[in-house]
Short mmCIF file of C-alpha atoms in Angstrom, two decimals:
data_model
loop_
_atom_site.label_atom_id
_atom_site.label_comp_id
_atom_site.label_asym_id
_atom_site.label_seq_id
_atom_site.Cartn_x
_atom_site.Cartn_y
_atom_site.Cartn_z
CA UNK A 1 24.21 4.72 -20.84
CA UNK A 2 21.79 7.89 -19.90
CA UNK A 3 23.78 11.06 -20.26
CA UNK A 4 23.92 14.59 -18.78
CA UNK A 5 21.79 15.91 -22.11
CA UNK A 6 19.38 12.96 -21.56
CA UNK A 7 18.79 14.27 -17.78
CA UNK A 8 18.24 17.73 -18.85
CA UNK A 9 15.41 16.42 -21.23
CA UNK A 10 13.84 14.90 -18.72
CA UNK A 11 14.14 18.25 -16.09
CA UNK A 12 12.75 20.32 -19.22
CA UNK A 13 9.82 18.07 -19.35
CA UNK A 14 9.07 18.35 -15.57
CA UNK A 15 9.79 21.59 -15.49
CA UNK A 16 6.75 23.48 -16.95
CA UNK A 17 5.18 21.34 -13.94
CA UNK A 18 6.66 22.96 -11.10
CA UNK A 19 5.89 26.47 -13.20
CA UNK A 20 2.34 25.61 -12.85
CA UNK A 21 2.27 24.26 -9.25
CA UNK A 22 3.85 27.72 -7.85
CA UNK A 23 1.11 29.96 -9.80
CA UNK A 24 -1.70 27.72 -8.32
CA UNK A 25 0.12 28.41 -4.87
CA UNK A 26 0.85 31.91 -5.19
CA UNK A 27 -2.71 32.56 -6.59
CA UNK A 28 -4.11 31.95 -3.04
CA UNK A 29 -1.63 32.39 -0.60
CA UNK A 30 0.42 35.50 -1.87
CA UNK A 31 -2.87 37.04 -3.99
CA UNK A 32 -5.55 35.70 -2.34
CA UNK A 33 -7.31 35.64 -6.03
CA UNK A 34 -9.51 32.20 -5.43
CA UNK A 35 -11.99 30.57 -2.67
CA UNK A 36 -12.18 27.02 -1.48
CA UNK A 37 -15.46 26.96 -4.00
CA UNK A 38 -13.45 27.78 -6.71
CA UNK A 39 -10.73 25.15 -6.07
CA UNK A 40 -13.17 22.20 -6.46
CA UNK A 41 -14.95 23.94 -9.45
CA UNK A 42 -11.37 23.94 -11.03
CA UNK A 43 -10.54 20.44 -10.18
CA UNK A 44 -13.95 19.06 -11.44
CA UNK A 45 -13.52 20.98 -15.10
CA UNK A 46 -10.17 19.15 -15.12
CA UNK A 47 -11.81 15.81 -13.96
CA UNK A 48 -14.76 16.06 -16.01
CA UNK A 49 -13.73 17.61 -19.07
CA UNK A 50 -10.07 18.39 -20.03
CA UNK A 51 -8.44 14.82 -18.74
CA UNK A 52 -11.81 12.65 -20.57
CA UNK A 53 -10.64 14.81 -23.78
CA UNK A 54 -7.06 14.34 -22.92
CA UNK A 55 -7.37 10.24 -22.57
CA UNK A 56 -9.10 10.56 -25.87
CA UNK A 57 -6.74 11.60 -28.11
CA UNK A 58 -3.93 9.70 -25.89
CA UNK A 59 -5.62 6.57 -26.50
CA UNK A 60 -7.31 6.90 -29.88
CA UNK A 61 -3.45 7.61 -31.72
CA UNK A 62 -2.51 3.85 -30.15
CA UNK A 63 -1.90 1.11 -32.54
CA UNK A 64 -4.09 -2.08 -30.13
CA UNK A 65 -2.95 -4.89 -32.75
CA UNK A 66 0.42 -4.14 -32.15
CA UNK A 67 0.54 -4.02 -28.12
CA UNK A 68 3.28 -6.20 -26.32
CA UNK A 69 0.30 -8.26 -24.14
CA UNK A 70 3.14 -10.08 -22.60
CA UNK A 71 4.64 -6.86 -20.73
CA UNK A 72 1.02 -5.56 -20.26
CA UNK A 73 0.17 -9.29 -18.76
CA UNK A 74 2.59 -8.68 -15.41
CA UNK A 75 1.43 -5.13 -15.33
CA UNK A 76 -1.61 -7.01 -14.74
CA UNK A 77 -0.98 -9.79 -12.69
CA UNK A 78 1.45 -6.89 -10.83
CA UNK A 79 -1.90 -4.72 -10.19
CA UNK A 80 -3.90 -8.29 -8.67
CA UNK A 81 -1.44 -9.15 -6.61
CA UNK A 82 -1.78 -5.67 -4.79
CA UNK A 83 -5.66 -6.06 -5.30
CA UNK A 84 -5.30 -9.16 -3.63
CA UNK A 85 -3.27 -8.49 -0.97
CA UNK A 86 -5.03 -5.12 0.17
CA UNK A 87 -8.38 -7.37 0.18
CA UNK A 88 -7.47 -9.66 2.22
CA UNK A 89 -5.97 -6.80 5.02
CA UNK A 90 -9.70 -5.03 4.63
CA UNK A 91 -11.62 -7.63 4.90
CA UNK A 92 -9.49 -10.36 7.56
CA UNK A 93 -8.05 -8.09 9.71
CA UNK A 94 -9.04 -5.57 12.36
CA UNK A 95 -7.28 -2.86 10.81
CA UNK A 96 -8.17 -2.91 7.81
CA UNK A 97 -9.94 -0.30 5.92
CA UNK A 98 -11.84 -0.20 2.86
CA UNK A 99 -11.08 3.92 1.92
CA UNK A 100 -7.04 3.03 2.97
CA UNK A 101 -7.19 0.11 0.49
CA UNK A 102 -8.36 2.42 -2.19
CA UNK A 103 -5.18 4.82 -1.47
CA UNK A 104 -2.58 2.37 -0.79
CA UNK A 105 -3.62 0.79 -4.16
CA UNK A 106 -3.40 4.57 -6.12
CA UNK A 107 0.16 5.12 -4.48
CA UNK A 108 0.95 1.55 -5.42
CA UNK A 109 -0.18 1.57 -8.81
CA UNK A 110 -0.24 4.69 -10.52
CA UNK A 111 2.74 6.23 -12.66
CA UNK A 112 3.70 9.43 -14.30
CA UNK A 113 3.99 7.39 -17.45
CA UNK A 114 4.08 10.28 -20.40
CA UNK A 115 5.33 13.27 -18.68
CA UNK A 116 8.66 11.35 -16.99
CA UNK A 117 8.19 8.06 -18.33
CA UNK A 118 8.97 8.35 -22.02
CA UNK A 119 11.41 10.88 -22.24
CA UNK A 120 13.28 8.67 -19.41
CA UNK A 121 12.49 5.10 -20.64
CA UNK A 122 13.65 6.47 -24.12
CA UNK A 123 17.31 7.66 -22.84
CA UNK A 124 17.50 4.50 -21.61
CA UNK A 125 16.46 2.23 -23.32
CA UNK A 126 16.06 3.71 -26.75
CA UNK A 127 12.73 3.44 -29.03
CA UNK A 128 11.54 0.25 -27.08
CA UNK A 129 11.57 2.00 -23.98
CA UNK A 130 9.50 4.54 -25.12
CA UNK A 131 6.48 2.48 -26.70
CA UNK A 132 6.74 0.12 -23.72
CA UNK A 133 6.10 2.75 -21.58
CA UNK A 134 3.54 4.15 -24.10
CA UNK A 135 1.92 1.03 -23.83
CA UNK A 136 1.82 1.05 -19.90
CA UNK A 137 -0.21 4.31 -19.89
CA UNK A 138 -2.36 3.22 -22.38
CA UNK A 139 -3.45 -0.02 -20.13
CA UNK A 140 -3.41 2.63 -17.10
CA UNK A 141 -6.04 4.76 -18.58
CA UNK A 142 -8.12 2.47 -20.61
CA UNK A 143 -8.39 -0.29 -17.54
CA UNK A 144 -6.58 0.59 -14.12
CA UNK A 145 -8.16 4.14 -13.72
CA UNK A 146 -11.29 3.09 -14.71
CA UNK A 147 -10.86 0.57 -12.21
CA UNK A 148 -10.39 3.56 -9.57
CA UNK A 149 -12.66 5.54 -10.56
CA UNK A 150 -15.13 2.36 -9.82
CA UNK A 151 -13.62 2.18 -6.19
CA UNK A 152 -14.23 5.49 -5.43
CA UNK A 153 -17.97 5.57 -6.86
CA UNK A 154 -18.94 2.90 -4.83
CA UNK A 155 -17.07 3.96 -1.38
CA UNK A 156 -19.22 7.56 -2.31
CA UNK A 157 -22.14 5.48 -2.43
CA UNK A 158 -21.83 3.39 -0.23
CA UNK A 159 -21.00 6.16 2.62
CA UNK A 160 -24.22 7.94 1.31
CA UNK A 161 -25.94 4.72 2.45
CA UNK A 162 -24.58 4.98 5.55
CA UNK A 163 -25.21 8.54 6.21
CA UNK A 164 -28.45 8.08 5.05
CA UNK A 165 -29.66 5.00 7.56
CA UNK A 166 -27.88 7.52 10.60
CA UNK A 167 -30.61 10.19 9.77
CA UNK A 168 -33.52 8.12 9.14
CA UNK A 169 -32.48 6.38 12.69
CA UNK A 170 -32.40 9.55 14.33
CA UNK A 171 -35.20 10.83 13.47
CA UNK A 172 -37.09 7.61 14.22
CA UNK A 173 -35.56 7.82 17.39
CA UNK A 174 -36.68 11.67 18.09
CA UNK A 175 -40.43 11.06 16.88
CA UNK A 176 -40.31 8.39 19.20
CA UNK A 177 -38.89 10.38 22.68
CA UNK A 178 -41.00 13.20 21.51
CA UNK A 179 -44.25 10.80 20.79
CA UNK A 180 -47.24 10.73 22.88
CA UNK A 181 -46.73 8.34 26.32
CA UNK A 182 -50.54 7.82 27.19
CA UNK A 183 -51.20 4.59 28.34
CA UNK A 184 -53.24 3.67 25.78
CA UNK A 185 -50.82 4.56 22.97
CA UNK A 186 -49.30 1.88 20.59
CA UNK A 187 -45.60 2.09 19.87
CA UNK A 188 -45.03 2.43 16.36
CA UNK A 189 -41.09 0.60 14.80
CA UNK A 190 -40.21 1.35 11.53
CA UNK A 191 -37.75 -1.31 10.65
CA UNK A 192 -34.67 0.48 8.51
CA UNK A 193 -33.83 -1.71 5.89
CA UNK A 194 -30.87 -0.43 4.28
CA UNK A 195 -30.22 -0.82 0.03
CA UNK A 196 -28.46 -4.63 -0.97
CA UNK A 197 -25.19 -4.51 -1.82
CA UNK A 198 -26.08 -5.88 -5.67
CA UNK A 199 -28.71 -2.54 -5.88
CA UNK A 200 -25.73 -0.07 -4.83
CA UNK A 201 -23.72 -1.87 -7.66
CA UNK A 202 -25.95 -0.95 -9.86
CA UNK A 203 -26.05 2.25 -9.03
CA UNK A 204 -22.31 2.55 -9.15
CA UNK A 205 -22.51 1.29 -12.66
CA UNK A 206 -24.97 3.53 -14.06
CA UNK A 207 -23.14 6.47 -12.44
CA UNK A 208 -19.72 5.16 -14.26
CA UNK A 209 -21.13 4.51 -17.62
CA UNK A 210 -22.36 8.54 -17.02
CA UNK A 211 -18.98 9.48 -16.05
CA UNK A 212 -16.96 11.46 -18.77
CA UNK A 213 -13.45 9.53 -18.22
CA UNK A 214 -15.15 6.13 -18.89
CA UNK A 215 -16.60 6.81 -22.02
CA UNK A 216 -13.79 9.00 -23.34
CA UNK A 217 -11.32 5.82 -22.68
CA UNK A 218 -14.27 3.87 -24.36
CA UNK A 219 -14.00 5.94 -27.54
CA UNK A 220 -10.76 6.36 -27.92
CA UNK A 221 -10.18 2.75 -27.96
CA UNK A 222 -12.77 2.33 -30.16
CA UNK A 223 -11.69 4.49 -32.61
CA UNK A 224 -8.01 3.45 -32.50
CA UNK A 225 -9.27 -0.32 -33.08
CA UNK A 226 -10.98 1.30 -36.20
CA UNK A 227 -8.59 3.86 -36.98
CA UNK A 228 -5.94 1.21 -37.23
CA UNK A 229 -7.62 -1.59 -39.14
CA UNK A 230 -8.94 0.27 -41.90
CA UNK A 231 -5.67 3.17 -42.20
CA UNK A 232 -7.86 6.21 -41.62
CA UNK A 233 -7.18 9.91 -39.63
CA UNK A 234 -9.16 11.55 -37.60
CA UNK A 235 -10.34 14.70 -39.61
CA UNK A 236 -8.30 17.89 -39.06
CA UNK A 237 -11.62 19.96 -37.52
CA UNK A 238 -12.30 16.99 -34.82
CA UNK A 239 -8.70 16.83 -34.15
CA UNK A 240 -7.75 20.36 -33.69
CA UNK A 241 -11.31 20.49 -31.55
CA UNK A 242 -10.33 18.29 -28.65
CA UNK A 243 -6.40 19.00 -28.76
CA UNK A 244 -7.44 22.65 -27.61
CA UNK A 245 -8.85 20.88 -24.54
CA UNK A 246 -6.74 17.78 -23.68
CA UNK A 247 -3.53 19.88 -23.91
CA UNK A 248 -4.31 22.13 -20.58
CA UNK A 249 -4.45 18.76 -18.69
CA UNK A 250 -1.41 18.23 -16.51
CA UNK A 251 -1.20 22.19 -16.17
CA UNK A 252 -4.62 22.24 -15.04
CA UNK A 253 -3.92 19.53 -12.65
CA UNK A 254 -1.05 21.25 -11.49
CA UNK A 255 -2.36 24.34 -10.86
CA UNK A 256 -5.15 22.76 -8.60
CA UNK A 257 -2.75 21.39 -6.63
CA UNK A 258 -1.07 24.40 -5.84
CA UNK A 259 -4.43 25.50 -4.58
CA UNK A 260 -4.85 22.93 -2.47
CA UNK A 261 -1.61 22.90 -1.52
CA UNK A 262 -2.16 26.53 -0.15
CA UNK A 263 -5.10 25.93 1.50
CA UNK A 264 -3.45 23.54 3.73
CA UNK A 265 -2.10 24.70 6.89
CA UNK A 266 1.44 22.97 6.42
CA UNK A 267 3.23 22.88 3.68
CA UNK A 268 3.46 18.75 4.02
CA UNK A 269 -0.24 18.47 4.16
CA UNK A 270 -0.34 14.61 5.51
CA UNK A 271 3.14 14.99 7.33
CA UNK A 272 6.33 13.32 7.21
CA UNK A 273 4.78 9.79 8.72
CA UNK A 274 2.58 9.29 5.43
CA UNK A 275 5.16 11.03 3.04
CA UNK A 276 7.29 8.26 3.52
CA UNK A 277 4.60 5.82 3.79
CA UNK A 278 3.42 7.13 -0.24
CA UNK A 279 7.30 7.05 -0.74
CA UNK A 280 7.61 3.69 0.26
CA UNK A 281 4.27 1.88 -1.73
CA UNK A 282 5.66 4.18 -4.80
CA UNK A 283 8.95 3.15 -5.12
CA UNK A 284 9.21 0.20 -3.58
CA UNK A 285 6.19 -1.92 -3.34
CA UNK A 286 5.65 -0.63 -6.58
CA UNK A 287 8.60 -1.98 -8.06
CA UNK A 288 8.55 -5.00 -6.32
CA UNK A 289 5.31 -6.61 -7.26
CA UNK A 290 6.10 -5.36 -11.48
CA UNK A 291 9.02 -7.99 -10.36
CA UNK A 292 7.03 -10.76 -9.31
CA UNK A 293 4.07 -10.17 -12.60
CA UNK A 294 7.04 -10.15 -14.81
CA UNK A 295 8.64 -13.33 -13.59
CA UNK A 296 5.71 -14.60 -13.55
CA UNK A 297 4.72 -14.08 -17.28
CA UNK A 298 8.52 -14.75 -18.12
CA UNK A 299 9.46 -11.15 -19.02
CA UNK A 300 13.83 -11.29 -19.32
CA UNK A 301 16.46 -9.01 -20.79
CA UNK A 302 15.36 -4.82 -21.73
CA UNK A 303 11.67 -5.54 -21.72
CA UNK A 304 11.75 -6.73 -17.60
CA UNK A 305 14.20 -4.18 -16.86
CA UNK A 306 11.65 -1.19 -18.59
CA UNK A 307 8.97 -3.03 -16.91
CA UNK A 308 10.84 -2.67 -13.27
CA UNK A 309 11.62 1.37 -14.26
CA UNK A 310 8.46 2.09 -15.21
CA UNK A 311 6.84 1.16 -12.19
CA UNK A 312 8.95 2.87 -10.16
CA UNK A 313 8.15 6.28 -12.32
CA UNK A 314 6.91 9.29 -10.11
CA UNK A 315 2.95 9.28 -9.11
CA UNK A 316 0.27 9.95 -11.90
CA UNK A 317 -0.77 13.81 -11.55
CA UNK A 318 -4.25 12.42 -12.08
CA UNK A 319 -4.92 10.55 -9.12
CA UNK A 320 -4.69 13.27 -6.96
CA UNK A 321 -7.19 14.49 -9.38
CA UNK A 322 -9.41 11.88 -8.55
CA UNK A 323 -8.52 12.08 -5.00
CA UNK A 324 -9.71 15.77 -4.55
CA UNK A 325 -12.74 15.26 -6.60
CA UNK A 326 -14.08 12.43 -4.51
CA UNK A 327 -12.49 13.51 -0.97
CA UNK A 328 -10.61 10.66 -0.52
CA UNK A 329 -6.57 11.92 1.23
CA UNK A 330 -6.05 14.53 -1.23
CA UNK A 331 -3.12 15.52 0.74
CA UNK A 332 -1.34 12.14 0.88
CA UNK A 333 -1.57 12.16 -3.03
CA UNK A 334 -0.51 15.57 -3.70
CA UNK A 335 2.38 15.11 -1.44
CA UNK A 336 3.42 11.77 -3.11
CA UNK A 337 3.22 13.87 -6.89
CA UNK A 338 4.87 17.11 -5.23
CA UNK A 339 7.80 14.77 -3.39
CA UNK A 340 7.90 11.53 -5.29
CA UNK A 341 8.71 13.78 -8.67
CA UNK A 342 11.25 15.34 -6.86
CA UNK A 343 13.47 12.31 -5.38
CA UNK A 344 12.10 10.32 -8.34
CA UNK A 345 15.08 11.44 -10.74
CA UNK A 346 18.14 10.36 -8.45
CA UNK A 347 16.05 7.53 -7.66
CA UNK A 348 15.75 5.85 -10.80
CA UNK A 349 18.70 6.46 -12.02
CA UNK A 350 20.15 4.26 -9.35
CA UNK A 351 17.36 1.88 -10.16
CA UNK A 352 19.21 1.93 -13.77
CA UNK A 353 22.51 1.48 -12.99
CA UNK A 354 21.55 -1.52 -10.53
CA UNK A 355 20.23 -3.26 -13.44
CA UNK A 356 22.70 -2.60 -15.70
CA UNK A 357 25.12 -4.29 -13.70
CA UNK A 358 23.53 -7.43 -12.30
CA UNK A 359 22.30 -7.37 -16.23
#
């Protein structure tokens, strides 16, 4: 059973967090010391260069021949489910929305797996807790945010398209009203044939080969499947030079979010409808479709019930990261982080004892 000293390990984890969040916050709206310029420059060093470093030496320290593929299978068939279901509402219904499917699936998907997850999962369940949820991160950042980070290239490019075909229309349209009308004139149509959707794949794909996080995650894996079939370290000197870096990542990300957070003109940037709607897909929805995957790949006993916890940990700091970097709701996922941590304690806790009884 999780005791009193177990919750205080956890609060002393999150706490540095909150530290970091009210210095980004006070640094604008008490000192006035940055400008909206230098909030994305922040957030892009921390996209671009601490949390590639960070997912590095996360990944590269991993052990791949000695995964649990079973428990990373329903995290899987968990994540297509959603995939699935969020398709279908973009593409067959009225409502649906391509840029909503991308955040409903980041609220849905994405945990706070090392900061809450392990010293949690390992109160409760022990040392398998902890590499199970170990493992979940690893899968996260090697496959599910690379997966995002696809999404979100390709709704950037995509929208540039867009934008793009609006001017050129425009401007046909204002040559033409501004044209000559003699009689004799011929009217000139320029036909505006807008990029195939295979080209703009491409161009998504060259951009995320290019992109730091995918080829740190690329690495790191690499060098773990090497690093653990032939028994060798990573020298001192290479270790010591990207541990400098990866360490300032969740402060980093904290800090920007108390920017943004200031910059805002409520405190509850996306209000209280879409806090509980981020509420809701995180600990919920969540939860509910890890259920289904891990039925579905026969997951019983600890191993389901640390597969059910874990997904309904508080949301990853880094996809409001992402968020802000490619304008996509930055205040619905800095909300869910900022609130979701908060209730997320109580919360699974209760989660815990529910299992433990119908165990």
């Amino acid at each position: 059973m999780i005791s009193w000293e177990d919750i205080y390990k956890v609060v002393t984890a999150m706490a540095p967090l909150c530290v970091a969040l009210v210095l980004g916050y006070a640094s604008v709206k008490w000192w006035h010391m940055f400008t909206p310029d230098q909030f994305h420059a922040i957030n892009r060093f921390n996209c671009f260069f601490i949390i590639p470093f960070f997912n590095f030496k996360f990944i590269s320290h991993i052990n791949p021949y000695k995964l649990n593929f079973l428990f990373l299978s329903a995290d899987v068939v968990a994540k297509c489910i959603i995939l699935i279901v969020l398709a279908i509402w973009a593409n067959c219904t009225r409502k649906g929305s391509y840029v909503w499917s991308i955040t409903t699936f980041s609220l849905c998907s994405f945990n706070n797996t090392l900061i809450v997850g392990v010293p949690l999962l390992k109160a409760m369940y022990g040392d398998l807790g902890e590499d199970l949820v170990v493992q979940s991160s690893t899968i996260q950042s090697l496959f599910w945010f690379i997966a995002l980070l696809f999404m979100l290239e390709l709704r950037r490019e995509w929208s540039t398209v867009d934008s793009n075909t609006i001017n050129e229309e425009l401007q046909d349209s204002r040559i033409e009203c501004g044209g000559d009308l003699d009689e004799n004139s011929t009217p000139v149509t320029t036909t505006i044939k807008p990029p195939s959707f295979w080209s703009i794949l491409k161009i998504v794909w060259v951009k995320l080969a290019k992109n730091p996080n995918f080829y740190g995650c690329l690495a790191g894996l690499i060098w773990a499947l090497l690093a653990s079939r032939w028994q060798f370290h990573m020298p001192e000197i290479i270790e010591g030079s990207i541990l400098i870096m990866s360490k300032a990542g969740a402060g980093v990300s904290m800090f920007s979010m108390g920017l943004f957070m200031a910059s805002q003109n409520k405190f509850i940037a996306c209000g209280a409808k879409m806090t509980l709607y981020g509420l809701l897909l995180r600990f919920v929805i969540g939860p509910a479709t890890v259920i289904i995957g891990s039925v579905a790949c026969g997951l019983h006993g600890d191993v389901l019930r640390i597969a059910i916890i874990q997904a309904a940990l508080p949301q990853a700091i880094a996809s409001f990261v992402y968020a802000q970097e490619y304008e996509l709701h930055p205040d619905i996922l800095s909300t869910a982080v900022i609130f979701g941590t908060i209730v997320s304690i109580p919360l699974l806790i209760a989660y815990y004892a529910l299992l433990e009884v119908t165990h």
